[in-house]
Amino acid sequence: MSRWKGKSCNGSRQMPASGSIEAHNPSPQPSPHGRGSSAVPVERASPLPWGEGQGEGKFPQFKTPPAATPSRMRFRAAAAICGAVLFSAQGFAGEEAFVTCQNGNTVAVVDLDRMSVAARVEIPGNPVGIAVTPDGTRAFVTSSEGKTLSVIDAAQRKAIKTIRLKGGPFGVAVHPSGSPVYVTDWFEHRIFVVSPQTGNIEAEVSVGNSPSGIAVSVDGATIVTADRDSDQLSFIDAKSLTVRGSAKTGSRPFGVTIDDSTHRVFAANVAGNSVTVADLGTGKVLAEVKVGERPYAVALASGKAFVTNQYAGTLSVFDAQTYAPLGEIETGQYPEGIAASGDGKFIYVANWFDDRFAKIDAVSLKATGKVDPGNGPRAFGAFIRKAP
Amino acid sequence: MIKISNSGWKTLALACSLAALPQLAMAHGPSRQKVTETVDINAPCAKVWAKVGNFQDMSWLPAVAKTEGQGGNEKGAKRTLTLKNGGVVEESLEKYDGEAMSLFYRIDRVDVKVLPVTNYSSWLTLKPGEAGKCTVEWKGAFYRGYPNNDPPPDLNDETAVKAVTGLYRSTLDALKKSIEGGS
């Protein structure tokens, strides 16, 4: 369906809300990028066995409308949005990064146009995980030692609430609507479902061992955790808060990123030096891609996957469809958190060891800017705030 | 800054006389720690690099009795340090840049009784200063010795940072003394 190619203006989690659910809905036609093993299954509704014999049995019904024949009108709307996004010079100016500096106990707010620190928010207890709401009003931060979830008013650059959790709060993701907030517990092998309004833990969901990275699909239907010490991804139904199944990964998956446009999950395997790609709906493992030493997290932009390699001090770049390697970029010492700009033109990387937050052109693969955000930047999660 | 009068390793051994923990493969605490120590040496960096730039010779670390290894200064090279107190540390070379005078290595295996850390890696970088002086920077990244929640005091973050800081400080001070003293 070549006419749909134009709509895939961005594949990463940082797609602004204006991209609309429509633009990301699964199409029953072969993937617009459909080559090789990455094609989306044709019949979403048919029950398929869960990948690798790990699951709870049946392939879950896909929650989003099947969109059997996308209307011309819908296509036009999507095309118009993409057009506006791609061709408006101002479209993605004004983005900011909320960078957790774990050793400095701060969150740096970085102006991504100027690559300068616009503000610093004190967050005690070793802040590590970050999730900015799609509307850009709030940023949620986990503190692994303080055992808290902090709520930051993004415009005011101020922590407005500190929610006491337990265990080892680590990764964090937020429902596209801004609530609830999902937090992985590194020690007790569960996720917390937290209401940012009341500050209460509304539910807990048991997952595999040492869940680290967490992400929510753009339709809000599926939560995915990387269960580091179980070598698996868990797929959680966000509505019923039940685990639908799991997918076997390479050794020690850590960061997890959802590509909503193709319904795939990318997980970086820190001990496997690889990235596992799985289908978001079925949990089927589509590929395991070799990357550099000690990979941490993945970002998707311009049809490419960018992977931070902590020990190598590089980004591995590969084609997000064919999985063919496209090169390696020197970035700094201990690169960790990584995310794409809303237009997919730039990649931002937090280099933990040399306190360098770097900007990289996603097309030329060249570094174009850097800033010192504070001590020990990790920025583990969706750290980009779209322009207000 | 923590001043440690005797060998860093010896201090560590004392500080860490604790029950052996099962070494869970790769498991670690939630916050990686960072230590940076530097020393200014009144000698050209080339001279300092000649002493510290060979991955197969860790004799500049006072507590080391013997370095054995293979792979020279190539990425992936291995070395085993045998300490004067009998402790053993296995390390591998991750990055090496002779021109920039920097190297990055990690510990593959060490008992927390020898060094109360896990997942340790380290950069050693030489930076030429004014008037033929050289600044040596040693940076460590590691997790505390206890991989689970609510660590005991002798395996917590603070103990890990103190141990590595003490090791770096005493070693760098000894290096300065040795080079400026003409050896």
XYZ file of C-alpha atoms in Angstrom:
571
model
C 0.000 0.000 0.000
C 2.414 2.580 -1.194
C 0.010 5.416 -0.606
C 0.385 4.845 3.103
C 4.092 5.348 3.037
C 3.662 9.037 3.477
C 1.906 8.715 6.766
C 4.697 7.051 8.594
C 6.279 10.366 9.393
C 7.528 9.163 12.680
C 7.812 5.849 14.338
C 9.063 6.666 17.772
C 7.403 6.982 21.142
C 7.918 10.713 21.062
C 5.296 11.206 18.414
C 3.285 14.178 19.550
C -0.332 13.628 20.405
C -1.315 15.594 17.338
C -0.138 12.631 15.285
C -3.458 11.095 16.303
C -4.371 7.522 16.967
C -5.670 7.225 13.421
C -2.246 7.700 11.983
C -0.955 4.821 14.019
C -3.738 2.343 13.719
C -2.807 -1.065 12.511
C -3.752 -1.621 8.964
C -4.852 -5.076 7.882
C -2.892 -4.632 4.711
C 0.722 -5.686 4.638
C 2.982 -3.314 6.493
C 3.769 -0.199 4.518
C 7.362 -1.087 5.113
C 6.539 -4.716 4.601
C 9.685 -6.509 3.861
C 10.925 -9.732 5.301
C 9.925 -10.788 8.736
C 8.673 -7.439 9.920
C 5.358 -7.566 8.140
C 2.350 -7.119 10.391
C 0.198 -10.237 10.536
C -2.637 -9.987 8.073
C -5.378 -11.310 10.307
C -5.146 -9.534 13.601
C -8.151 -11.243 15.080
C -7.159 -14.839 14.509
C -5.817 -16.554 17.590
C -2.156 -17.364 17.307
C 0.029 -19.126 19.812
C 1.995 -16.872 22.053
C 5.652 -16.586 21.071
C 8.197 -19.125 22.220
C 5.781 -21.089 24.339
C 6.117 -18.476 27.073
C 2.654 -17.123 27.114
C -0.672 -17.680 28.630
C -2.083 -19.366 25.612
C -3.955 -17.309 23.135
C -3.046 -14.309 21.147
C -5.064 -11.446 22.545
C -7.634 -9.613 20.531
C -6.210 -6.413 19.288
C -7.830 -3.572 21.124
C -7.758 -0.870 18.494
C -10.386 -0.713 15.752
C -9.273 -2.901 12.884
C -9.659 -0.137 10.310
C -10.346 -2.662 7.592
C -10.506 -0.161 4.793
C -9.151 3.171 5.819
C -11.297 5.769 4.222
C -9.893 8.263 1.850
C -10.922 10.918 4.290
C -8.910 9.363 7.063
C -5.949 9.019 4.752
C -6.200 12.664 3.857
C -6.338 13.635 7.502
C -3.279 11.572 8.268
C -1.462 12.922 5.243
C -2.340 16.448 6.209
C -1.000 15.943 9.697
C 2.181 14.411 8.370
C 2.533 17.153 5.838
C 2.183 19.779 8.498
C 4.654 17.964 10.665
C 7.210 17.396 7.956
C 7.094 20.680 6.182
C 6.436 23.219 8.879
C 9.741 24.778 9.777
C 8.457 25.568 13.250
C 6.832 22.208 13.758
C 9.222 20.837 16.324
C 11.086 23.886 17.493
C 10.735 24.502 21.183
C 11.111 20.920 22.313
C 12.730 20.284 25.656
C 14.382 17.312 27.294
C 13.837 16.387 30.922
C 17.097 14.706 31.830
C 17.370 12.813 35.106
C 20.827 13.237 36.601
C 20.980 10.334 39.000
C 24.210 11.235 40.762
C 23.414 14.939 40.933
C 19.868 14.489 42.261
C 18.445 16.872 39.698
C 16.387 16.875 36.557
C 17.858 19.210 33.955
C 15.451 20.852 31.533
C 17.368 21.174 28.267
C 16.345 23.567 25.509
C 16.884 21.344 22.478
C 17.142 24.167 19.956
C 19.899 25.919 21.858
C 21.252 22.811 23.571
C 21.466 24.688 26.844
C 20.112 23.996 30.315
C 16.991 26.105 30.789
C 16.243 25.012 34.345
C 17.147 22.512 37.015
C 14.648 20.791 39.253
C 15.958 19.253 42.479
C 14.756 15.670 42.852
C 16.288 13.745 45.763
C 16.837 9.991 46.074
C 18.744 9.247 42.835
C 16.310 10.130 40.043
C 16.512 7.723 37.112
C 13.278 7.014 35.205
C 11.412 9.737 33.332
C 8.116 9.963 31.490
C 6.759 13.193 30.039
C 3.030 13.289 29.265
C 2.115 13.576 25.571
C 0.565 16.989 26.225
C 3.798 18.172 27.799
C 2.294 19.370 31.062
C 3.814 16.863 33.453
C 6.995 14.892 33.901
C 7.112 11.875 36.191
C 10.395 10.867 37.767
C 11.311 7.749 39.740
C 13.929 7.903 42.476
C 15.409 4.460 42.946
C 16.954 5.048 46.370
C 14.341 7.472 47.644
C 11.600 5.034 46.576
C 9.451 7.850 45.269
C 7.658 9.068 42.186
C 7.954 12.824 41.728
C 5.459 14.819 39.695
C 6.967 17.819 37.927
C 4.930 20.677 36.520
C 6.831 20.935 33.257
C 6.015 24.571 32.544
C 6.704 25.743 36.090
C 9.853 23.604 36.328
C 8.804 22.581 39.782
C 8.143 19.346 41.662
C 4.544 19.632 42.774
C 4.090 16.242 44.390
C 6.203 13.446 45.791
C 4.508 10.072 45.903
C 6.018 7.531 48.272
C 6.307 4.090 46.720
C 8.168 0.987 47.920
C 10.616 -1.591 46.620
C 12.863 -0.137 43.939
C 10.993 2.261 41.631
C 12.861 2.299 38.346
C 11.320 2.596 34.893
C 8.275 4.781 34.362
C 5.722 5.325 31.611
C 2.515 7.289 31.496
C -0.791 6.495 29.846
C -1.297 8.710 26.764
C -4.149 10.466 28.592
C -1.749 11.564 31.336
C -2.963 9.052 33.934
C -2.262 6.532 35.363
C 1.475 6.282 35.683
C 3.164 2.881 35.480
C 6.339 2.232 37.482
C 8.542 -0.864 37.453
C 9.806 -2.229 40.752
C 13.352 -3.436 40.210
C 13.334 -5.578 43.348
C 9.848 -6.981 43.814
C 9.120 -7.986 40.221
C 5.942 -6.003 39.725
C 4.674 -2.753 38.335
C 2.819 -0.109 40.276
C -0.181 1.574 38.731
C -0.180 5.021 40.293
C -2.758 7.785 40.175
C -0.897 11.082 39.866
C -3.989 12.876 41.145
C -4.475 10.998 44.406
C -0.926 9.754 44.794
C -2.229 6.268 45.508
C -1.000 2.957 44.180
C -4.195 1.777 42.526
C -2.956 -1.650 41.550
C 0.098 -3.853 41.297
C 0.790 -6.274 38.482
C 3.319 -9.097 38.885
C 5.759 -9.459 36.019
C 9.130 -11.179 35.560
C 12.274 -10.537 37.590
C 13.793 -7.052 37.848
C 11.527 -5.235 35.434
C 13.440 -2.202 34.187
C 12.190 -0.508 31.030
C 8.483 0.091 30.497
C 6.440 1.593 27.663
C 2.778 2.087 26.784
C 1.352 1.830 23.285
C 0.043 5.074 21.813
C -3.541 3.776 22.025
C -3.053 3.169 25.728
C -4.072 -0.481 25.410
C -0.817 -2.300 26.050
C 1.956 -1.898 28.605
C 5.244 -3.622 27.918
C 7.958 -4.278 30.501
C 11.497 -5.532 29.978
C 12.019 -8.080 32.745
C 15.755 -7.948 32.927
C 16.535 -10.973 35.024
C 13.925 -13.193 33.373
C 15.124 -12.479 29.827
C 11.626 -11.632 28.712
C 9.151 -8.934 27.811
C 5.784 -8.918 29.586
C 2.718 -7.670 27.712
C 0.061 -6.260 30.018
C -3.489 -5.379 29.085
C -3.860 -1.842 30.393
C -7.589 -2.087 30.924
C -7.797 -5.350 32.862
C -4.244 -5.055 34.225
C -3.545 -8.676 33.445
C -0.446 -10.076 31.814
C -1.442 -11.278 28.366
C 1.794 -13.064 27.721
C 5.521 -12.747 27.390
C 8.225 -12.911 24.767
C 11.659 -14.435 25.166
C 14.440 -11.900 24.565
C 18.212 -12.023 24.408
C 20.142 -11.872 27.656
C 19.023 -9.167 30.146
C 16.640 -6.847 28.326
C 16.675 -3.332 29.743
C 15.247 -0.406 27.786
C 12.054 -1.016 25.829
C 10.629 1.134 23.032
C 7.373 0.705 21.137
C 7.163 1.517 17.443
C 3.464 2.317 17.216
C 3.422 2.696 13.452
C 4.476 -0.915 12.907
C 3.333 -2.460 16.188
C 6.720 -3.640 17.174
C 8.653 -3.587 20.412
C 12.422 -3.030 20.536
C 14.309 -4.127 23.645
C 18.027 -3.672 24.283
C 19.672 -6.736 25.829
C 22.502 -5.486 28.041
C 24.233 -8.849 28.436
C 23.346 -10.176 25.000
C 24.771 -7.252 23.006
C 21.651 -7.383 20.903
C 18.223 -5.872 20.346
C 15.164 -8.103 20.367
C 12.306 -7.018 18.107
C 8.890 -8.464 18.912
C 5.368 -7.967 17.631
C 3.355 -5.802 20.018
C 0.175 -7.755 19.415
C 1.325 -11.363 19.317
C 4.559 -11.234 21.263
C 6.200 -13.113 18.418
C 9.917 -12.446 18.225
C 10.677 -11.031 14.792
C 14.403 -10.542 15.047
C 17.414 -10.365 17.295
C 19.812 -7.761 15.966
C 23.495 -7.663 16.929
C 24.629 -4.308 18.326
C 27.602 -3.005 20.346
C 28.825 -3.746 23.835
C 26.286 -3.456 26.697
C 23.279 -1.903 24.960
C 20.899 0.092 27.139
C 17.980 1.530 25.185
C 16.603 2.098 21.684
C 15.156 5.102 19.839
C 13.513 5.064 16.428
C 13.731 7.847 13.869
C 13.949 8.290 10.123
C 13.392 4.579 9.575
C 16.361 3.684 11.707
C 16.898 2.233 15.131
C 19.517 3.891 17.345
C 20.906 1.917 20.270
C 23.040 3.231 23.119
C 26.023 0.944 23.804
C 27.249 1.697 27.308
C 30.649 0.020 27.160
C 31.362 0.803 23.529
C 30.508 4.480 24.035
C 28.653 4.420 20.738
C 25.265 4.271 19.098
C 24.605 1.281 16.879
C 22.377 2.243 13.980
C 20.369 -0.271 11.977
C 17.555 -0.205 9.481
C 14.336 -0.515 11.456
C 12.699 -2.618 8.734
C 15.408 -4.841 7.293
C 17.543 -4.821 10.462
C 20.616 -4.254 8.293
C 23.454 -2.487 10.138
C 23.971 1.150 9.124
C 26.943 2.087 11.246
C 28.153 3.078 14.655
C 28.432 6.630 16.011
C 30.826 7.731 18.749
C 28.750 9.542 21.335
C 30.418 9.733 24.743
C 31.080 7.651 27.821
C 28.320 5.352 29.005
C 25.490 6.434 26.704
C 22.166 5.468 28.262
C 18.800 7.204 27.778
C 17.989 7.939 24.148
C 15.005 9.499 22.366
C 14.051 11.038 19.042
C 12.738 14.510 18.313
C 9.091 14.715 17.325
C 9.979 15.059 13.659
C 12.459 12.200 13.815
C 15.287 14.408 12.594
C 17.373 14.306 15.724
C 18.411 11.815 18.335
C 19.268 12.842 21.868
C 21.528 10.798 24.111
C 22.413 11.049 27.798
C 26.022 10.009 28.362
C 26.147 9.062 32.017
C 29.874 8.881 32.593
C 31.099 12.112 31.031
C 27.990 14.155 31.854
C 27.308 14.941 28.245
C 23.885 15.246 26.691
C 24.369 14.947 22.942
C 22.317 15.811 19.870
C 22.786 13.726 16.744
C 21.422 14.274 13.254
C 19.355 11.168 12.497
C 19.985 11.448 8.754
C 23.668 12.394 8.478
C 24.462 10.445 11.684
C 26.682 13.315 12.822
C 26.801 14.874 16.288
C 25.514 18.433 16.097
C 25.532 19.643 19.696
C 26.133 18.842 23.335
C 25.560 20.225 26.802
C 26.524 19.281 30.362
C 23.200 18.618 32.088
C 24.579 17.677 35.524
C 26.135 14.707 37.267
C 25.250 11.272 35.920
C 22.549 11.857 33.303
C 20.498 8.707 32.631
C 17.229 9.981 31.158
C 15.734 6.508 31.219
C 12.381 6.800 29.468
C 10.402 9.136 27.234
C 12.189 12.333 28.216
C 11.210 14.713 25.410
C 8.568 17.347 25.993
C 6.966 18.699 22.869
C 6.773 22.427 22.296
C 4.140 24.074 24.507
C 37.890 13.682 49.821
C 38.815 10.648 51.880
C 42.399 10.397 52.915
C 43.681 6.885 53.259
C 47.126 6.463 54.661
C 47.849 2.875 53.840
C 47.181 0.899 50.723
C 43.685 1.241 49.396
C 43.367 -2.457 48.863
C 44.315 -3.213 52.425
C 41.670 -0.818 53.669
C 39.148 -2.459 51.452
C 39.981 -5.859 52.755
C 39.415 -4.573 56.295
C 36.269 -2.710 55.459
C 34.853 -5.714 53.770
C 35.384 -8.521 56.194
C 31.897 -9.769 55.748
C 29.996 -12.854 54.900
C 30.454 -13.944 51.326
C 27.379 -13.325 49.227
C 26.295 -15.485 46.368
C 27.435 -13.640 43.267
C 24.270 -13.282 41.267
C 25.296 -12.968 37.691
C 24.982 -9.355 36.659
C 22.383 -8.425 39.238
C 23.051 -5.042 40.737
C 21.573 -2.165 42.702
C 19.512 0.511 41.075
C 21.968 3.437 41.110
C 25.320 3.309 39.458
C 27.955 5.203 41.404
C 30.624 7.419 39.963
C 34.009 8.391 41.354
C 36.476 10.779 39.740
C 39.918 11.444 41.175
C 42.795 13.341 39.581
C 46.421 14.096 40.272
C 48.739 16.678 38.706
C 52.159 15.283 38.003
C 55.174 17.396 37.295
C 56.244 15.398 34.256
C 55.250 15.180 30.591
C 52.258 12.966 29.844
C 54.385 10.783 27.583
C 56.451 9.803 30.577
C 53.359 9.107 32.687
C 51.743 7.127 29.875
C 54.865 4.995 29.578
C 54.177 3.929 33.144
C 50.392 3.528 33.125
C 49.548 2.996 29.457
C 50.382 -0.697 29.235
C 47.279 -2.704 30.074
C 49.440 -5.737 30.736
C 51.410 -4.017 33.491
C 49.484 -2.799 36.527
C 52.586 -2.582 38.712
C 51.893 1.121 39.287
C 49.082 0.076 41.594
C 50.916 -0.506 44.874
C 48.714 -3.383 46.025
C 49.357 -5.447 42.902
C 51.899 -8.240 43.146
C 51.558 -9.608 39.626
C 49.848 -8.876 36.301
C 49.211 -11.723 33.887
C 47.243 -11.425 30.696
C 46.918 -11.681 26.986
C 45.956 -9.528 24.051
C 48.321 -6.632 24.703
C 46.562 -3.295 24.384
C 43.945 -4.470 21.929
C 40.248 -4.205 22.602
C 39.177 -7.361 24.358
C 42.590 -7.923 25.993
C 42.456 -9.663 29.359
C 44.515 -9.367 32.493
C 44.470 -10.968 35.914
C 45.784 -8.967 38.839
C 47.052 -10.894 41.827
C 47.157 -8.677 44.859
C 49.738 -8.765 47.598
C 47.031 -9.903 50.006
C 46.128 -12.801 47.712
C 43.029 -11.257 46.158
C 42.459 -11.764 42.449
C 40.866 -9.330 39.986
C 40.040 -10.274 36.408
C 39.732 -7.391 33.968
C 39.284 -6.757 30.283
C 40.150 -3.848 28.028
C 37.199 -2.196 26.380
C 38.787 0.820 24.657
C 42.353 1.942 24.101
C 43.621 5.144 22.501
C 47.389 5.521 22.721
C 47.383 8.865 20.951
C 44.786 10.428 23.228
C 46.374 8.543 26.124
C 43.175 7.050 27.478
C 41.909 3.570 28.178
C 38.657 2.044 29.363
C 38.513 -1.297 31.087
C 36.159 -3.265 33.243
C 36.330 -5.816 36.007
C 34.981 -9.161 34.899
C 35.378 -10.829 38.246
C 36.176 -9.666 41.750
C 35.038 -10.783 45.186
C 33.135 -8.106 47.091
C 35.495 -8.900 49.970
C 38.321 -7.560 47.837
C 36.418 -4.586 46.413
C 32.808 -4.034 47.547
C 31.441 -3.259 44.080
C 29.778 -4.981 41.162
C 29.691 -4.154 37.446
C 32.790 -1.986 37.743
C 34.304 -0.157 34.787
C 36.847 2.587 34.616
C 38.439 5.247 32.424
C 42.043 6.322 32.810
C 42.811 9.516 30.913
C 45.936 11.680 30.713
C 45.544 15.384 29.981
C 48.593 17.496 29.143
C 48.760 20.631 31.274
C 50.886 23.766 31.245
C 54.660 23.775 31.416
C 55.071 20.099 30.629
C 52.813 18.909 33.444
C 50.285 16.142 33.214
C 46.914 15.576 34.834
C 45.895 11.989 35.388
C 42.164 11.415 35.702
C 40.793 8.119 36.956
C 37.058 7.605 36.786
C 35.112 4.627 38.030
C 31.560 3.472 37.395
C 30.152 0.715 39.567
C 27.268 -0.517 41.636
C 27.405 -1.269 45.334
C 28.427 -4.744 46.469
C 24.950 -5.743 47.590
C 22.659 -6.247 44.622
C 19.356 -6.198 46.493
C 17.269 -3.604 48.252
C 18.165 -2.074 51.618
C 21.859 -3.055 51.653
C 23.836 -3.701 54.831
C 26.164 -0.809 55.729
C 29.300 -2.627 54.631
C 27.919 -3.207 51.134
C 25.971 -0.024 50.496
C 26.563 2.787 48.028
C 28.540 4.857 50.495
C 30.939 2.014 51.287
C 31.464 1.309 47.610
C 32.215 4.956 46.838
C 34.532 5.241 49.823
C 36.450 2.137 48.804
C 36.962 3.185 45.199
C 37.805 6.764 46.185
C 40.391 5.492 48.630
C 41.879 3.161 46.056
C 42.149 5.892 43.420
C 43.509 8.475 45.823
C 46.218 6.315 47.280
C 47.227 4.946 43.889
C 47.377 8.329 42.176
C 49.344 9.843 45.030
C 51.790 6.954 44.880
C 52.081 7.391 41.111
C 52.914 11.067 41.490
C 55.508 10.322 44.111
C 57.052 7.581 42.046
C 57.307 9.611 38.835
C 58.385 12.862 40.405
C 60.844 10.922 42.523
C 62.493 9.787 39.327
C 61.539 6.130 39.200
